[in-house]
PDB file of C-alpha atoms in Angstrom:
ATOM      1  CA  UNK A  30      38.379 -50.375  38.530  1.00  0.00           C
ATOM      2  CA  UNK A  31      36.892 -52.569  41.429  1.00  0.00           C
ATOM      3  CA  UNK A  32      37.837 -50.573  44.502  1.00  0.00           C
ATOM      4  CA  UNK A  33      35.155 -48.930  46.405  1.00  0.00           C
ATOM      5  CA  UNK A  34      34.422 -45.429  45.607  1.00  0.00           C
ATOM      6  CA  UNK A  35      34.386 -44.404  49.369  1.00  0.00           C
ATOM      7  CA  UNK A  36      38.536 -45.089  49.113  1.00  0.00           C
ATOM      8  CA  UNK A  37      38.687 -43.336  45.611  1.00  0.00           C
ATOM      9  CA  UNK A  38      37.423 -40.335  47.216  1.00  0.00           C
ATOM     10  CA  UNK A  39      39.523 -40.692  50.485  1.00  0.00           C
ATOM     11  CA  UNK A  40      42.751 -40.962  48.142  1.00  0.00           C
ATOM     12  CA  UNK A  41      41.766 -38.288  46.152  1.00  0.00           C
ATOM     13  CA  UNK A  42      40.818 -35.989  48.999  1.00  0.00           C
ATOM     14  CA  UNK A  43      44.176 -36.301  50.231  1.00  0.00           C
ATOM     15  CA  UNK A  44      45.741 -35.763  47.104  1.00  0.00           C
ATOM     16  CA  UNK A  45      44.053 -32.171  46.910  1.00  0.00           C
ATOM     17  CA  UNK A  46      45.108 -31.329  50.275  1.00  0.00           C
ATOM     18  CA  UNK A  47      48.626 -31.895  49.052  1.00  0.00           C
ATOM     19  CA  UNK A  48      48.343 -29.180  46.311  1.00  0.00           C
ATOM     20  CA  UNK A  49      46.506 -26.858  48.526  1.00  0.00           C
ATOM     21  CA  UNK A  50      45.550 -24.265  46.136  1.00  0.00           C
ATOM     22  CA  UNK A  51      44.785 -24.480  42.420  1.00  0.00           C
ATOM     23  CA  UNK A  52      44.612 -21.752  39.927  1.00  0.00           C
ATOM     24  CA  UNK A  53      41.034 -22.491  37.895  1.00  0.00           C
ATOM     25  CA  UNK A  54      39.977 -25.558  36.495  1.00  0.00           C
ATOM     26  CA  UNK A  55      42.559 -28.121  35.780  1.00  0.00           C
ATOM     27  CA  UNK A  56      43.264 -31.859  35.195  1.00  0.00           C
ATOM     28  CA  UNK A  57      45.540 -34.795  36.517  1.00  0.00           C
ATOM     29  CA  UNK A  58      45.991 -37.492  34.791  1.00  0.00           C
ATOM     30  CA  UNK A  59      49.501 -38.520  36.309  1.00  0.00           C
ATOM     31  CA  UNK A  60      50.045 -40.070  39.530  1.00  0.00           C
ATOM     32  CA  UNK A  61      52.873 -40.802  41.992  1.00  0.00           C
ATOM     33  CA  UNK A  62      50.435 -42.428  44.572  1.00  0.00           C
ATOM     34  CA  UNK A  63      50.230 -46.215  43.509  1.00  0.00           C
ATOM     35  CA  UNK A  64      46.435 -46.965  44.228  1.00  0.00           C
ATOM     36  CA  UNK A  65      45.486 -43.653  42.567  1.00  0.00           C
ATOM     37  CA  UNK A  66      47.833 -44.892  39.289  1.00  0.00           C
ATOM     38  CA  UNK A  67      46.255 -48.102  39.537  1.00  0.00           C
ATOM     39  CA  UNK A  68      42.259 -47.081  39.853  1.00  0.00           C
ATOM     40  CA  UNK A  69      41.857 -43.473  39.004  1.00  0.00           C
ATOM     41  CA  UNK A  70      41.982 -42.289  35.165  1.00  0.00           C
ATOM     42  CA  UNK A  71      42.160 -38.616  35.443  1.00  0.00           C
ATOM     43  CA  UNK A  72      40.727 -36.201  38.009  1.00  0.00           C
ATOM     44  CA  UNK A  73      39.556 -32.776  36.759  1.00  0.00           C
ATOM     45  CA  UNK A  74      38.329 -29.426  38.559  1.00  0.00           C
ATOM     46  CA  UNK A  75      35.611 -27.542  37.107  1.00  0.00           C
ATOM     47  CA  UNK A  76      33.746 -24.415  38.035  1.00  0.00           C
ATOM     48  CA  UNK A  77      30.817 -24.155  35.527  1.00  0.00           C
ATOM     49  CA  UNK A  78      30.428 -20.823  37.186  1.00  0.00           C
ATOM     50  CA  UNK A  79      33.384 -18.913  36.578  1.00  0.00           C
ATOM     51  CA  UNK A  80      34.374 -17.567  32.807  1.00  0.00           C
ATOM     52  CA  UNK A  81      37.978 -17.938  32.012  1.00  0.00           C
ATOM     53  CA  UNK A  82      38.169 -13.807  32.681  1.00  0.00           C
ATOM     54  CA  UNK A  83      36.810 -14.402  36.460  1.00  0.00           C
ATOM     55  CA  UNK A  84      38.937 -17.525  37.579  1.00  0.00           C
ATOM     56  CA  UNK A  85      40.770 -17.410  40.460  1.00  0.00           C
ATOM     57  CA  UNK A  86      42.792 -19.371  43.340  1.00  0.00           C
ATOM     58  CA  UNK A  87      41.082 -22.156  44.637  1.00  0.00           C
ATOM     59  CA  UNK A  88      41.798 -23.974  48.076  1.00  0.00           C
ATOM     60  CA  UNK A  89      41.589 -27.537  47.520  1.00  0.00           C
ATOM     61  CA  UNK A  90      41.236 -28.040  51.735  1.00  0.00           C
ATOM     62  CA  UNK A  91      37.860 -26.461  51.327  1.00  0.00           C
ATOM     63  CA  UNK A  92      35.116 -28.706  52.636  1.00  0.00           C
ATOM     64  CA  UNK A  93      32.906 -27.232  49.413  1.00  0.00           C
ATOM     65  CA  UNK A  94      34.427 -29.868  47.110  1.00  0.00           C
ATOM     66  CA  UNK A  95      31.824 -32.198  45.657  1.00  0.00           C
ATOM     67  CA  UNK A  96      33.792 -35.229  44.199  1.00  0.00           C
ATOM     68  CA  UNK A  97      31.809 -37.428  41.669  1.00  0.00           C
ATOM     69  CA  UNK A  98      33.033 -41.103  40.921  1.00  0.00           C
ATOM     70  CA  UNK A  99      32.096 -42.461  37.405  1.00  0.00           C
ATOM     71  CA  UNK A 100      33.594 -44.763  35.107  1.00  0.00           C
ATOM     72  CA  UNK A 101      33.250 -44.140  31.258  1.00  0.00           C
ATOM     73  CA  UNK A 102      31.563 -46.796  29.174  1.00  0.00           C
ATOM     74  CA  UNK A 103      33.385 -48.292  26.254  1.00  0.00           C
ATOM     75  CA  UNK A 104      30.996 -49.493  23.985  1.00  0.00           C
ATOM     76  CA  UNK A 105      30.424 -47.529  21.366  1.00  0.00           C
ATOM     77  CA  UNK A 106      27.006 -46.749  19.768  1.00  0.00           C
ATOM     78  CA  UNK A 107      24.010 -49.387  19.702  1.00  0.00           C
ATOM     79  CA  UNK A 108      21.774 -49.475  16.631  1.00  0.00           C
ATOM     80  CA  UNK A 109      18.254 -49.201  15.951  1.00  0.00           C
ATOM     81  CA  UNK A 110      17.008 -49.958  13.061  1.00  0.00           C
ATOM     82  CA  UNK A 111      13.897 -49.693  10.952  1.00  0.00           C
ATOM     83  CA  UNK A 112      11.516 -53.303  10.636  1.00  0.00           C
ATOM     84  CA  UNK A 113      13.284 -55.335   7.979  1.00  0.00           C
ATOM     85  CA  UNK A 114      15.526 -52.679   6.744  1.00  0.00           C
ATOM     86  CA  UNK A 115      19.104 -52.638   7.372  1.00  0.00           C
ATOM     87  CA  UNK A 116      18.955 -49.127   7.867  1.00  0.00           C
ATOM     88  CA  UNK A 117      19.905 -47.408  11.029  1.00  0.00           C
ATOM     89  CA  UNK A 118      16.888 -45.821  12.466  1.00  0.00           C
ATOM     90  CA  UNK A 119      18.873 -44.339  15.290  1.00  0.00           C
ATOM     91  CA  UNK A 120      22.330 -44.727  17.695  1.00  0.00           C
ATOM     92  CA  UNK A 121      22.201 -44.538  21.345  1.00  0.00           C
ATOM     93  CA  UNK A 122      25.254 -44.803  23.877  1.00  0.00           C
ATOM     94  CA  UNK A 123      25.575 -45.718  27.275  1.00  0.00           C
ATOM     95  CA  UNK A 124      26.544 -42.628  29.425  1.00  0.00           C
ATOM     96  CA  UNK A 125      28.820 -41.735  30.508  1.00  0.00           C
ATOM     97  CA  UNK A 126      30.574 -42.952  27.161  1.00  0.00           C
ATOM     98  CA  UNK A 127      34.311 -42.879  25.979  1.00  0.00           C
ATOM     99  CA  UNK A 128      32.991 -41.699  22.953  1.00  0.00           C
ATOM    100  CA  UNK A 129      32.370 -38.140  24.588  1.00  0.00           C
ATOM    101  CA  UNK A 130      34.700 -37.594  26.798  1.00  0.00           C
ATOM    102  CA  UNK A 131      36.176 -34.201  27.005  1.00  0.00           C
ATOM    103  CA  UNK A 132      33.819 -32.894  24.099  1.00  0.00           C
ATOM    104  CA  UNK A 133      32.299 -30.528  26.274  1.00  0.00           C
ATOM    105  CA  UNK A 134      35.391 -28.643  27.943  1.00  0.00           C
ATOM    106  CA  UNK A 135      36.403 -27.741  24.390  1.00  0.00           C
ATOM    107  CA  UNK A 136      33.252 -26.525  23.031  1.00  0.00           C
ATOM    108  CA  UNK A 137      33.650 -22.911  22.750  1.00  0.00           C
ATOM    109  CA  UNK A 138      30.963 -20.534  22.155  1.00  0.00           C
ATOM    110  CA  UNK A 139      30.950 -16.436  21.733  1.00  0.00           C
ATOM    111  CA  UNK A 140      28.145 -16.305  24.284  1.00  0.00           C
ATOM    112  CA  UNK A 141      27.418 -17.992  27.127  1.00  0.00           C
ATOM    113  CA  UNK A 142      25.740 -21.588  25.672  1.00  0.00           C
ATOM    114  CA  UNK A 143      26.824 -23.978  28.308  1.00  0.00           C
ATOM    115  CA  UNK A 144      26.556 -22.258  31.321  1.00  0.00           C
ATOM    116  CA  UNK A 145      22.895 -21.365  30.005  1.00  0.00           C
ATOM    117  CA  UNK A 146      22.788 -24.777  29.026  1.00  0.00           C
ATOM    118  CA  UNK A 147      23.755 -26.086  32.678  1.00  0.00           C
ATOM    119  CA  UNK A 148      21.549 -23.374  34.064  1.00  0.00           C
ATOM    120  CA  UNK A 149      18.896 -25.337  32.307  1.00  0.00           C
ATOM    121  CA  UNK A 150      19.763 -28.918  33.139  1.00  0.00           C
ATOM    122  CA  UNK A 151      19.812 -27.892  36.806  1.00  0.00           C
ATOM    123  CA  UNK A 152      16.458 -26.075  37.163  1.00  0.00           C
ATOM    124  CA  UNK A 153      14.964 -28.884  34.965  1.00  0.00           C
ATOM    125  CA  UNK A 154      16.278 -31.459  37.665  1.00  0.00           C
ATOM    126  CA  UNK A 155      15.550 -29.443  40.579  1.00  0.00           C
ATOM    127  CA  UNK A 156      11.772 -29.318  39.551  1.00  0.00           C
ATOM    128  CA  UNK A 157      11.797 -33.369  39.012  1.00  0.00           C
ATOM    129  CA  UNK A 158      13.147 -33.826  42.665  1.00  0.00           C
ATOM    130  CA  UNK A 159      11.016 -31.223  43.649  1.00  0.00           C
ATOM    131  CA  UNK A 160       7.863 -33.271  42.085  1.00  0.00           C
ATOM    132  CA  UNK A 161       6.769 -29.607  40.446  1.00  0.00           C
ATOM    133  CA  UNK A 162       3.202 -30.386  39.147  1.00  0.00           C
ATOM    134  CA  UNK A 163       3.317 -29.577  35.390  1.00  0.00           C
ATOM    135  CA  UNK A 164       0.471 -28.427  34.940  1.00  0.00           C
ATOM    136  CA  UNK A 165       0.604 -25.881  37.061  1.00  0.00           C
ATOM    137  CA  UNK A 166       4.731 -24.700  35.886  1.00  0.00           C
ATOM    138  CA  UNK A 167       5.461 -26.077  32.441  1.00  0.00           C
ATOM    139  CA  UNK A 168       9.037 -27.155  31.115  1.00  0.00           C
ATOM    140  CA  UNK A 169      10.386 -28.144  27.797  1.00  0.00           C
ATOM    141  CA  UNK A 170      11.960 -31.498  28.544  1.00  0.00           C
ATOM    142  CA  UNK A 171      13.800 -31.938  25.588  1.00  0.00           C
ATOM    143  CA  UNK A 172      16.328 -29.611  24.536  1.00  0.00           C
ATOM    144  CA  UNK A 173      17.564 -29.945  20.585  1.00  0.00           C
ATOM    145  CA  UNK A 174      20.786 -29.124  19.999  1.00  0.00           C
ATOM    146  CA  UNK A 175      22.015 -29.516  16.140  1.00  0.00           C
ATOM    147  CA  UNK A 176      25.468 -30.432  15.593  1.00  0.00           C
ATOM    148  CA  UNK A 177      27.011 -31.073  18.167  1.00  0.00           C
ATOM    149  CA  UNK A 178      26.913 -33.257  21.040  1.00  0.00           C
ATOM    150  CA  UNK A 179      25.999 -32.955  25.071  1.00  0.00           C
ATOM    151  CA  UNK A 180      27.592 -34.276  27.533  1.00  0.00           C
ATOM    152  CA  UNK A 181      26.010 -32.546  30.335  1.00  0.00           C
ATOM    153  CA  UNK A 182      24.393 -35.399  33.196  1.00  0.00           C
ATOM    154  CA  UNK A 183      27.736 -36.102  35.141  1.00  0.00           C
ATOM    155  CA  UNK A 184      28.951 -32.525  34.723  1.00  0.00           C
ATOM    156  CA  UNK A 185      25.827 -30.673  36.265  1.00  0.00           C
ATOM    157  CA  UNK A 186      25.737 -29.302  39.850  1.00  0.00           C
ATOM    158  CA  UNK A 187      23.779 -26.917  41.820  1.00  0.00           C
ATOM    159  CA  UNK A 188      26.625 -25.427  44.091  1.00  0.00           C
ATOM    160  CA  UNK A 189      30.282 -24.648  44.534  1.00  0.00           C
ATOM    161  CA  UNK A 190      33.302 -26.465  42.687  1.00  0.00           C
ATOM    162  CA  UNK A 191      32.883 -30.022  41.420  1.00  0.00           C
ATOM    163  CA  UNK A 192      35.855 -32.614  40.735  1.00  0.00           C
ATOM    164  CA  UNK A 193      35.241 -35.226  38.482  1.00  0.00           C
ATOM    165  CA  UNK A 194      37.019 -38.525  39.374  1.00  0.00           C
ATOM    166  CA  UNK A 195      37.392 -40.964  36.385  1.00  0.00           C
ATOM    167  CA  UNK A 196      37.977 -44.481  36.963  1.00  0.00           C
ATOM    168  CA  UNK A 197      40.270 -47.310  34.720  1.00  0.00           C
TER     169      UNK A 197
END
């Protein structure tokens, strides 16, 4: 989509003061508004804080809603190979990629991975913006995770409920 995301937001805004009130996370993906239909993929609600056990009514008029604009990429893996070897040293995507979407709202884990997980990615960011000397508090950057993949930089925030806007 080419329209600016200041009048995705406004659209979508409105749209969630027409529902009102929302019962947990949830996704649209149909839409009687013709710009929305036109621009806007899907829009999804997410509360990485609640467990399925603690969710509850949400009003969508709140002023708490932090809306996030992204459009996926649709290019598929790039390869890096090895000097003069046709073998495929490693793959690396653009993110946000197609190729992940929705992987990591059906991930489901006896304990509580991904909200440890986003716990993680969030205090890990917070000490980058804060410019936390390393030397004096020391962080893994990296976090390995073996087989499966992580979709977690446009899902992460620090406070409150967070709708995800996806653009055609």
């Amino acid at each position: 989509s080419t329209a600016r995301t200041a009048l995705i937001k406004q659209s979508v805004r409105g749209l969630l003061e027409k529902k009102k009130v929302e019962y947990g996370d949830f996704k649209l993906d149909q839409f009687e508004d013709p710009f929305l239909a036109s621009n806007v993929k899907s829009i999804s609600l997410t509360d990485s804080d609640m467990s399925c056990s603690e969710q509850k009514a949400i009003d969508l008029c709140e002023g708490n809603l932090s809306l996030h604009v992204y459009q996926l990429h649709e290019d598929g893996p790039g390869q890096e190979e090895l000097d003069e070897e046709e073998m495929s040293a490693a793959s690396h995507w653009l993110l946000p990629s197609s190729d992940f979407d929705g992987l990591w709202d059906n991930l489901v884990f006896d304990e509580d991975i991904k909200g440890r997980l986003l716990n993680y990615a969030t205090t890990t960011m917070l000490f980058s913006d804060k410019k936390v000397d390393s030397n004096v508090i020391s962080w893994n950057r990296v976090v390995l995770l073996h087989g499966m993949y992580v979709y977690l930089i446009y899902n992460v925030t620090l406070f409150g409920y967070e709708t995800m806007i996806k653009c055609n």
